[in-house]
Every structure is written in structure tokens, then in C-alpha cells.
Amino acid sequence: MLDTIARLVNADEKLVRRGRFVDTTFLLAIDNADTLIRVQEGRITNVTRGPFITPDYSFALRAPRDVWQKFWQPLPPIGFNDVFALVKQKLMRVEGDLHPFMANLLYFKDVLAAPRKEGGERQGKR
Amino acid sequence: MSPRFEPIAGRYLPCTLLGEPHRLYVEEAGDGIPLLCLHTAGADTRQYRGLMNDKRVTGHFRVIAFDMPWHGKTSPPAGWQEREYQLSAPDYIKLILDVCEALELDKPVAMGCSIGGRIVLHLAHQHPDRFRALIGLESAPYAEAYYDLSWLNRPDVHGGMVCAGVVSGLVAPTAPDAGRWETLWHYMQSGPGVFKGDLYFYTTKDGDVRDKLGEIDITRCPLFLLTGEYDYSCTTEATLAIAERTGAPATIMKDLGHFPMSEDPEKFIGYLLPVLEKIRAL
């Protein structure tokens, strides 16, 4: 799912505009597989897969694969539609320097949800 | 041609609330049984505009909503700049009773959502004889904070944007875009620290009503519960637990979240009308 996140985010002009002041690298962990995602002026400019020895990032979101899979369904099951829903159920951990995340919450929520569009596209093609 | 106003009238009522002078902003529409509507934390009366514009509701009920002090068009009391706003259960209860007195309401129905859905449980417990019936929308007896609330009020994070960002996932993903974004706009307009101050009541022992549920007597004041299936703050499980402890009827609303009356008024009213029918028959 992460293969397409840069394309999906960067193609969404309104989302890029919402994140125009964002300049950070965050870490997304699916099980123990870490990926670093670099954001500059609202665009995703780099997606680097781990493993890393000394990963440098502001904040990290960590969840098991099955949780991310449900979260990325075009219409997620109840309780899986929002990162805070997952955090509340202790299915996701958000850690590190949360300032860029909280200061740009609406932006990052849509960035994280972007792979849902891919699922929608795939279903449309069937 | 004369302008076609909505049937909602908004006015200011000078009155004493919690022992201090206020200009209380009140909106109302309709005639009949008074139905006092309580908005969610960090929001205001606009959440109920769908209800106030629906003749199926206003034909039998005088729908009234007020902006709590510090919210919407009810300014905080003089000297607010020296204080930190923090809502407590005793103040919230007294505020509602003060408003009922100021508006000269005789045994109204009170309907509240979220913090309002919590306070109706306190009212059911402490003041059942003051109300004809109580309706809890998104009612949970207790809710634990699941993020650090200090993010909601600090100078290096835009308060409106973070408040809207925090609650955005509580709107059902199936809600119409217009309803979703208007609901979030209300949050974006909240004053600094107001949402956080309301959540003191919501997320601490102060507003916790779990150990009082067994003492709520719904024969003294009928209680009705309606909760959206996508609400992960006031969960459906929490609402059903209240129903089990109190005997109050509970309905889980499909395709709705934490703000049913503003995220999708039409769908919400479909669930509310049968409850209002029952209240009319009391």
C-alpha cells in the first residue's frame, strides 16, 4: 500500500496545499517493517524502506499489518476509520515529537488515509 | 418579495448564570413542549439548526438551544482573561438549571450530545423532577482521554485546526461532506482552551457518573439514548451499558458518528422522531 502513497498524496492538490507548511520525516511501521516518509511543502518527496540502524524522524506511527489493512479499506470497518480510533483501542502507537503531527492533524490524517483511494481504484477496475 | 428567513430566532437574554451576569445567546424555533438542546464540547447552538428547520419536530416542540458561556455568541464573564476555563459537573448542572429558570421553562425535555449526553445522566440522577424527559445523544458514563489534551491549547499549534483535527474522525465516514465540514468549522471557531476546558468535565473523575447509574430512576424521568455506530469516544458499548443499568431504551444509529444532529441532520431526525413521539405520549 505504501508504494502508491507518494503518487496519491502528490496528485491531490488540495491536500498538498493543506500541508504546504509541513517539512518533516515520519516513520510508519507495519508490524516491524519500518518506512521513512519525507514530506516537503506538503508533497511526499521520499519513501524509504528499512530496516534502519539509526532512523531519523520526528514522529512514528506503529500498528500491526492487519490493523493497517483494515484502516486502508475504502470504507474501513467501524473502529478502524481514524488513527485516533486505533490509538484509543491501543491498536496503534503514535510516538516521538508529535508537534508536526498535531499541528497538521487534518493534513496527516488524509495523508495516512490516502492508500484507501488505491483500494477504491482497484475495486473500480474489477 | 420579502426575505425568506429560516424559522429560527436568535436573541440575547441578560441573566445571571453561576452567580455572574451574562448575555446568554439563545436560539429557538417551533411551538409546544420545550425541548432544550445542549451542544457538544467546544461547539455551539448551530449544531441544532437542522432540527430547528424541520417542521416534523417544530410542529410539536419548542426547540431551544443556547450557547454555553465561553461558547459561540455567549461571551465569557467579565474578567475571563484572568482565568482558565474549566467546566465542572456541579457548574454544568447549575448552568442548565439557571438557564431553565432564566427562560422560565416548566419541566422541559433536555437533550444533550457528548458532554451534553453525559450531563443528562447527571440530571437524571440529581434532578429527575425538573425535567419531563431526558435524551442522551452519544452518552457514555465516563470517557478516558486518549491523547494529551494540552495539544488543544498552546501557542505553537493552531487551536481551531487541532480541535477540528482531533474530532474529525468522530464524524461518520459516510456523512455528507457538507455536514462533516460544517461540524468541523464549528470546532475551528471555538475560543482558545474552550474545548479543552469542556473536556475536563468529560475525561476526569469530575464528570464520571459510572457509580451513579444504578440510582437513576427512569420512572421519575424517562431517559432515552441514541448513539451513532461510528462514535469511538462515546462508544455504542458504553451507551448499551447505561441502558442495561438504568432500563432506558437505547438505539444505535447506523451511518452516524459523534455529532448526529449536525453531521447528517436528516438521518438523525429519522431516529429522533420516534423518541419525540413517545415523549409526546407521556
Coordinates of C-alpha atoms in Angstrom, one line a residue:
Chain A
M1 CA 0.0 0.0 0.0
L2 CA 2.9 2.4 0.7
D3 CA 4.2 2.1 -2.8
T4 CA 1.5 4.4 -4.0
I5 CA 1.2 6.9 -1.1
A6 CA 3.5 9.5 -2.7
R7 CA 1.7 9.4 -6.0
L8 CA -1.7 9.6 -4.3
V9 CA -0.8 12.4 -2.0
N10 CA 1.1 14.5 -4.6
A11 CA -1.7 14.2 -7.1
D12 CA -4.1 15.7 -4.6
E13 CA -3.6 19.5 -5.0
K14 CA -5.9 20.4 -2.1
L15 CA -4.1 18.1 0.3
V16 CA -0.7 19.4 -0.8
R17 CA -1.9 22.9 -0.2
R18 CA -3.2 22.0 3.3
G19 CA 0.2 20.7 4.1
R20 CA 2.2 23.5 2.5
F21 CA 4.0 24.3 5.7
V22 CA 4.9 20.7 6.6
D23 CA 8.6 19.8 6.4
T24 CA 9.4 16.6 8.2
T25 CA 10.2 12.9 8.0
F26 CA 7.9 10.5 9.8
L27 CA 8.1 6.8 10.3
L28 CA 5.3 4.3 9.5
A29 CA 5.7 0.8 10.9
I30 CA 3.7 -2.1 9.6
D31 CA 4.4 -4.9 12.1
N32 CA 8.2 -4.5 12.5
A33 CA 8.8 -3.2 8.9
D34 CA 9.7 0.5 9.1
T35 CA 9.3 3.0 6.3
L36 CA 10.5 6.6 6.4
I37 CA 8.3 9.1 4.6
R38 CA 9.8 12.5 3.8
V39 CA 7.4 15.5 3.4
Q40 CA 8.4 18.8 2.0
E41 CA 5.9 21.7 1.5
G42 CA 3.1 19.2 1.6
R43 CA 4.5 16.8 -1.0
I44 CA 5.9 13.4 -0.3
T45 CA 9.4 13.6 -1.7
N46 CA 10.9 10.3 -0.5
V47 CA 9.7 6.9 0.7
T48 CA 12.5 4.8 2.1
R49 CA 12.0 1.3 3.3
G50 CA 14.0 -0.1 6.3
P51 CA 15.4 -1.7 8.2
F52 CA 17.3 1.3 9.5
I53 CA 20.2 1.4 12.0
T54 CA 19.7 5.0 13.1
P55 CA 16.4 6.2 11.6
D56 CA 16.0 10.0 11.9
Y57 CA 12.3 11.1 12.1
S58 CA 10.0 13.4 14.0
F59 CA 7.1 11.0 14.9
A60 CA 6.3 7.4 14.3
L61 CA 3.0 5.5 13.8
R62 CA 3.2 1.8 14.6
A63 CA 0.5 -0.8 14.1
P64 CA 0.1 -4.4 13.1
R65 CA -0.3 -5.3 9.4
D66 CA -4.0 -6.4 9.9
V67 CA -4.8 -3.1 11.5
W68 CA -3.3 -1.1 8.7
Q69 CA -5.1 -3.3 6.1
K70 CA -8.5 -2.6 7.7
F71 CA -7.6 1.1 8.1
W72 CA -6.8 1.3 4.3
Q73 CA -10.0 -0.4 3.1
P74 CA -12.1 2.1 1.0
L75 CA -14.7 2.1 3.8
P76 CA -12.9 0.8 6.9
P77 CA -14.8 -1.3 9.4
I78 CA -16.2 0.6 12.4
G79 CA -13.4 1.5 14.8
F80 CA -10.8 1.4 12.0
N81 CA -11.7 4.7 10.2
D82 CA -9.4 7.1 12.1
V83 CA -5.9 7.0 13.6
F84 CA -7.3 8.2 16.9
A85 CA -9.9 5.4 16.9
L86 CA -6.9 3.0 16.6
V87 CA -4.9 4.8 19.3
K88 CA -7.9 4.7 21.7
Q89 CA -8.2 1.0 21.2
K90 CA -4.4 0.6 21.7
L91 CA -4.1 -0.9 18.2
M92 CA -1.7 1.9 17.1
R93 CA 1.1 3.8 18.9
V94 CA 1.9 7.4 17.9
E95 CA 5.2 8.4 19.5
G96 CA 8.1 10.8 19.2
D97 CA 8.0 14.6 18.6
L98 CA 4.3 14.9 17.9
H99 CA 4.4 18.6 17.1
P100 CA 4.4 18.4 13.3
F101 CA 1.6 15.7 13.6
M102 CA -0.7 17.6 15.9
A103 CA -0.1 21.0 14.3
N104 CA -1.1 19.5 10.9
L105 CA -3.5 16.8 12.0
L106 CA -6.1 17.2 9.3
Y107 CA -3.3 17.0 6.7
F108 CA -1.7 13.9 8.2
K109 CA -5.0 12.1 8.7
D110 CA -5.6 12.4 5.0
V111 CA -2.0 11.5 4.0
L112 CA -2.3 8.3 6.1
A113 CA -5.7 7.6 4.6
A114 CA -4.5 8.2 1.0
P115 CA -4.0 4.4 0.2
R116 CA -7.8 4.0 0.6
K117 CA -8.1 5.6 -2.8
E118 CA -5.9 2.9 -4.2
G119 CA -8.3 0.3 -2.9
G120 CA -11.2 2.2 -4.3
E121 CA -9.4 2.4 -7.7
R122 CA -8.7 -1.4 -7.6
Q123 CA -12.3 -2.2 -6.8
G124 CA -13.4 0.1 -9.6
K125 CA -11.3 -1.8 -12.1
R126 CA -12.8 -5.2 -11.1
Chain B
M1 CA -40.8 39.9 -2.2
S2 CA -39.9 39.7 1.5
P3 CA -36.8 37.8 2.6
R4 CA -37.4 34.1 3.3
F5 CA -35.9 33.8 6.8
E6 CA -35.5 30.4 8.4
P7 CA -37.9 29.9 11.3
I8 CA -35.0 30.2 13.8
A9 CA -35.0 33.3 16.0
G10 CA -31.7 34.1 17.9
R11 CA -31.7 36.6 20.8
Y12 CA -29.6 37.6 23.8
L13 CA -31.0 37.2 27.3
P14 CA -29.3 39.2 30.0
C15 CA -29.3 36.9 33.0
T16 CA -27.3 35.6 36.0
L17 CA -25.5 32.3 35.4
L18 CA -23.3 30.7 38.0
G19 CA -23.7 33.9 40.1
E20 CA -22.3 36.2 37.4
P21 CA -24.0 38.4 34.8
H22 CA -24.1 37.1 31.3
R23 CA -25.6 37.8 27.9
L24 CA -26.9 34.4 27.0
Y25 CA -27.3 33.7 23.4
V26 CA -30.5 31.6 22.7
E27 CA -32.0 30.3 19.5
E28 CA -35.4 28.8 19.2
A29 CA -38.0 27.6 16.7
G30 CA -41.4 25.9 17.0
D31 CA -44.2 25.6 19.4
G32 CA -45.2 23.1 22.0
I33 CA -43.2 21.1 24.6
P34 CA -40.0 22.9 25.4
L35 CA -37.0 20.9 24.1
L36 CA -33.8 22.3 25.5
C37 CA -30.8 21.2 23.3
L38 CA -27.2 21.1 24.7
H39 CA -24.3 21.4 22.3
T40 CA -21.1 19.3 22.4
A41 CA -17.8 20.4 23.9
G42 CA -16.1 23.3 22.1
A43 CA -19.1 23.9 19.8
D44 CA -22.3 25.9 19.9
T45 CA -26.1 26.1 19.1
R46 CA -25.5 25.9 15.3
Q47 CA -25.3 22.1 15.7
Y48 CA -29.1 22.1 16.1
R49 CA -30.1 24.1 13.1
G50 CA -31.3 21.0 11.2
L51 CA -33.6 20.2 14.0
M52 CA -34.9 23.8 14.2
N53 CA -35.7 23.8 10.5
D54 CA -37.7 20.6 10.5
K55 CA -41.4 21.0 10.8
R56 CA -41.9 17.4 11.9
V57 CA -40.0 18.5 15.1
T58 CA -41.0 22.1 15.5
G59 CA -44.7 21.4 14.9
H60 CA -44.9 19.8 18.4
F61 CA -41.8 21.1 20.2
R62 CA -40.5 24.5 21.0
V63 CA -36.8 23.7 20.2
I64 CA -34.4 25.9 22.2
A65 CA -30.7 25.9 22.2
F66 CA -28.3 28.1 24.0
D67 CA -24.6 28.8 23.7
M68 CA -22.9 27.9 26.9
P69 CA -20.8 30.8 28.4
W70 CA -17.4 30.9 26.6
H71 CA -19.1 29.3 23.5
G72 CA -20.5 30.7 20.3
K73 CA -22.1 34.1 20.9
T74 CA -22.3 33.8 24.7
S75 CA -19.2 35.6 25.8
P76 CA -17.3 34.5 28.9
P77 CA -18.0 36.6 32.0
A78 CA -16.1 39.8 32.6
G79 CA -12.6 39.1 33.9
W80 CA -12.2 35.9 31.8
Q81 CA -8.7 36.9 30.7
E82 CA -7.5 36.2 34.2
R83 CA -9.0 32.7 34.3
E84 CA -8.5 29.3 32.8
Y85 CA -11.8 27.9 31.6
Q86 CA -12.7 24.6 33.1
L87 CA -16.1 23.0 33.1
S88 CA -17.1 21.0 36.2
A89 CA -20.1 18.8 36.8
P90 CA -21.6 21.0 39.5
D91 CA -21.2 24.1 37.4
Y92 CA -22.6 22.4 34.3
I93 CA -25.7 21.2 36.2
K94 CA -26.3 24.6 37.8
L95 CA -25.8 26.3 34.5
I96 CA -28.6 24.3 32.9
L97 CA -30.9 24.9 35.9
D98 CA -30.1 28.6 35.8
V99 CA -30.9 28.7 32.1
C100 CA -34.2 26.9 32.6
E101 CA -35.1 29.5 35.3
A102 CA -34.0 32.4 33.2
L103 CA -36.0 31.2 30.2
E104 CA -38.9 30.3 32.6
L105 CA -39.1 26.8 31.3
D106 CA -41.5 24.5 33.1
K107 CA -40.4 20.9 33.0
P108 CA -38.7 21.0 29.7
V109 CA -37.3 18.0 27.8
A110 CA -33.5 18.3 27.8
M111 CA -31.4 16.7 25.0
G112 CA -27.6 16.8 25.0
C113 CA -24.9 15.4 22.9
S114 CA -21.5 14.2 24.1
I115 CA -20.7 16.3 27.2
G116 CA -24.4 17.1 26.9
G117 CA -25.2 13.4 26.7
R118 CA -23.2 12.9 29.8
I119 CA -24.8 15.8 31.8
V120 CA -28.3 14.5 31.1
L121 CA -27.2 11.4 33.1
H122 CA -26.3 13.7 36.0
L123 CA -29.6 15.4 35.6
A124 CA -31.4 12.1 35.6
H125 CA -29.6 11.2 38.8
Q126 CA -29.9 14.5 40.7
H127 CA -32.8 16.4 39.2
P128 CA -35.3 14.0 37.6
D129 CA -38.3 16.0 38.8
R130 CA -37.2 19.2 37.0
F131 CA -37.5 17.6 33.5
R132 CA -40.3 16.0 31.5
A133 CA -37.8 13.6 29.9
L134 CA -34.1 13.4 29.0
I135 CA -32.5 12.4 25.8
G136 CA -28.8 11.4 25.7
L137 CA -27.1 11.6 22.4
E138 CA -23.7 9.9 22.4
S139 CA -23.9 9.2 26.1
A140 CA -21.1 7.5 27.9
P141 CA -20.9 7.5 31.7
Y142 CA -17.1 8.1 31.5
A143 CA -14.5 8.6 28.8
E144 CA -10.8 8.4 29.2
A145 CA -8.6 10.9 27.3
Y146 CA -6.8 9.0 24.5
Y147 CA -4.3 11.8 23.7
D148 CA -2.6 14.6 25.6
L149 CA -5.2 17.3 26.0
S150 CA -2.5 20.0 26.3
W151 CA -2.2 19.9 22.5
L152 CA -5.6 21.7 22.3
N153 CA -4.4 25.0 23.7
R154 CA -0.8 26.0 23.1
P155 CA 0.5 29.0 21.1
D156 CA 2.6 26.9 18.7
V157 CA -0.4 24.9 17.4
H158 CA -3.5 26.5 15.8
G159 CA -6.2 25.8 18.3
G160 CA -9.1 25.7 15.7
M161 CA -7.2 23.4 13.4
V162 CA -6.1 20.9 16.1
C163 CA -9.6 20.8 17.7
A164 CA -11.2 20.0 14.3
G165 CA -8.4 17.6 13.6
V166 CA -9.0 15.7 16.8
V167 CA -12.7 15.3 16.3
S168 CA -12.7 14.8 12.6
G169 CA -12.6 11.0 12.9
L170 CA -15.7 11.0 15.1
V171 CA -17.8 12.1 12.2
A172 CA -19.1 9.0 10.4
P173 CA -17.1 8.4 7.2
T174 CA -20.5 8.0 5.5
A175 CA -21.6 11.5 6.4
P176 CA -22.3 14.0 3.7
D177 CA -19.3 16.3 3.1
A178 CA -21.3 19.5 3.8
G179 CA -22.4 18.2 7.2
R180 CA -18.9 16.9 8.1
W181 CA -17.2 20.2 7.3
E182 CA -19.7 22.4 8.9
T183 CA -19.4 20.4 12.0
L184 CA -15.6 20.8 11.9
W185 CA -16.0 24.5 11.2
H186 CA -17.8 25.0 14.5
Y187 CA -14.8 23.4 16.2
M188 CA -12.4 25.6 14.3
Q189 CA -14.2 28.7 15.6
S190 CA -14.1 27.7 19.3
G191 CA -12.2 30.1 21.6
P192 CA -8.7 29.2 22.9
G193 CA -8.8 26.5 25.5
V194 CA -12.6 26.1 25.5
F195 CA -12.8 22.6 24.0
K196 CA -10.0 21.6 26.4
G197 CA -11.9 23.2 29.3
D198 CA -15.0 21.3 28.5
L199 CA -13.1 18.0 28.3
Y200 CA -12.1 18.4 31.9
F201 CA -15.7 17.5 32.8
Y202 CA -15.7 14.8 30.1
T203 CA -12.5 13.0 30.8
T204 CA -11.8 13.2 34.5
K205 CA -13.4 11.8 37.7
D206 CA -15.3 15.1 37.9
G207 CA -17.9 14.1 35.3
D208 CA -17.7 10.3 35.9
V209 CA -21.2 9.0 36.5
R210 CA -20.5 5.3 36.5
D211 CA -21.2 4.7 40.1
K212 CA -24.5 6.6 40.0
L213 CA -26.1 4.7 37.1
G214 CA -27.8 2.2 39.4
E215 CA -29.5 5.1 41.3
I216 CA -31.1 6.6 38.2
D217 CA -34.9 6.0 38.3
I218 CA -36.4 6.3 34.8
T219 CA -39.9 6.1 36.2
R220 CA -39.3 9.6 37.7
C221 CA -38.0 11.0 34.5
P222 CA -37.9 8.9 31.3
L223 CA -34.5 8.7 29.7
F224 CA -33.8 7.9 26.0
L225 CA -30.4 7.1 24.5
L226 CA -29.3 7.5 20.9
T227 CA -25.7 6.8 19.8
G228 CA -24.1 6.7 16.4
E229 CA -22.4 3.5 15.4
Y230 CA -19.1 5.2 14.4
D231 CA -18.6 7.0 17.7
Y232 CA -15.4 5.8 19.3
S233 CA -15.5 8.5 22.0
C234 CA -18.9 7.6 23.5
T235 CA -19.0 4.1 22.3
T236 CA -22.1 2.1 21.5
E237 CA -20.9 -0.4 24.2
A238 CA -20.9 2.4 26.8
T239 CA -24.4 3.5 25.8
L240 CA -25.7 0.0 25.9
A241 CA -24.2 -0.4 29.3
I242 CA -26.2 2.6 30.5
A243 CA -29.3 1.1 29.0
E244 CA -28.7 -2.1 30.9
R245 CA -28.1 -0.4 34.2
T246 CA -30.9 2.1 34.0
G247 CA -33.5 0.3 31.8
A248 CA -33.5 3.3 29.5
P249 CA -34.2 2.4 25.8
A250 CA -31.2 2.8 23.6
T251 CA -31.0 3.0 19.8
I252 CA -27.7 2.6 17.9
M253 CA -27.9 4.8 14.8
K254 CA -26.4 3.5 11.6
D255 CA -24.1 5.6 9.4
L256 CA -23.8 8.3 12.1
G257 CA -21.0 9.3 14.4
H258 CA -20.5 11.6 17.4
F259 CA -22.3 14.6 16.0
P260 CA -25.5 13.2 14.6
M261 CA -27.6 16.4 14.6
S262 CA -25.0 18.3 12.6
E263 CA -23.1 15.7 10.5
D264 CA -26.3 14.4 9.0
P265 CA -29.5 16.1 10.4
E266 CA -31.9 14.3 8.1
K267 CA -30.7 10.8 9.1
F268 CA -30.6 11.8 12.7
I269 CA -34.1 13.2 12.8
G270 CA -35.3 9.9 11.4
Y271 CA -34.1 8.3 14.6
L272 CA -35.2 11.1 16.9
L273 CA -38.9 11.3 15.7
P274 CA -40.0 8.0 17.3
V275 CA -38.4 9.2 20.6
L276 CA -40.2 12.5 20.4
E277 CA -43.5 10.6 19.7
K278 CA -43.0 8.7 22.9
I279 CA -42.3 11.9 24.8
R280 CA -45.5 13.5 23.5
A281 CA -47.5 10.5 24.7
L282 CA -46.1 10.7 28.3

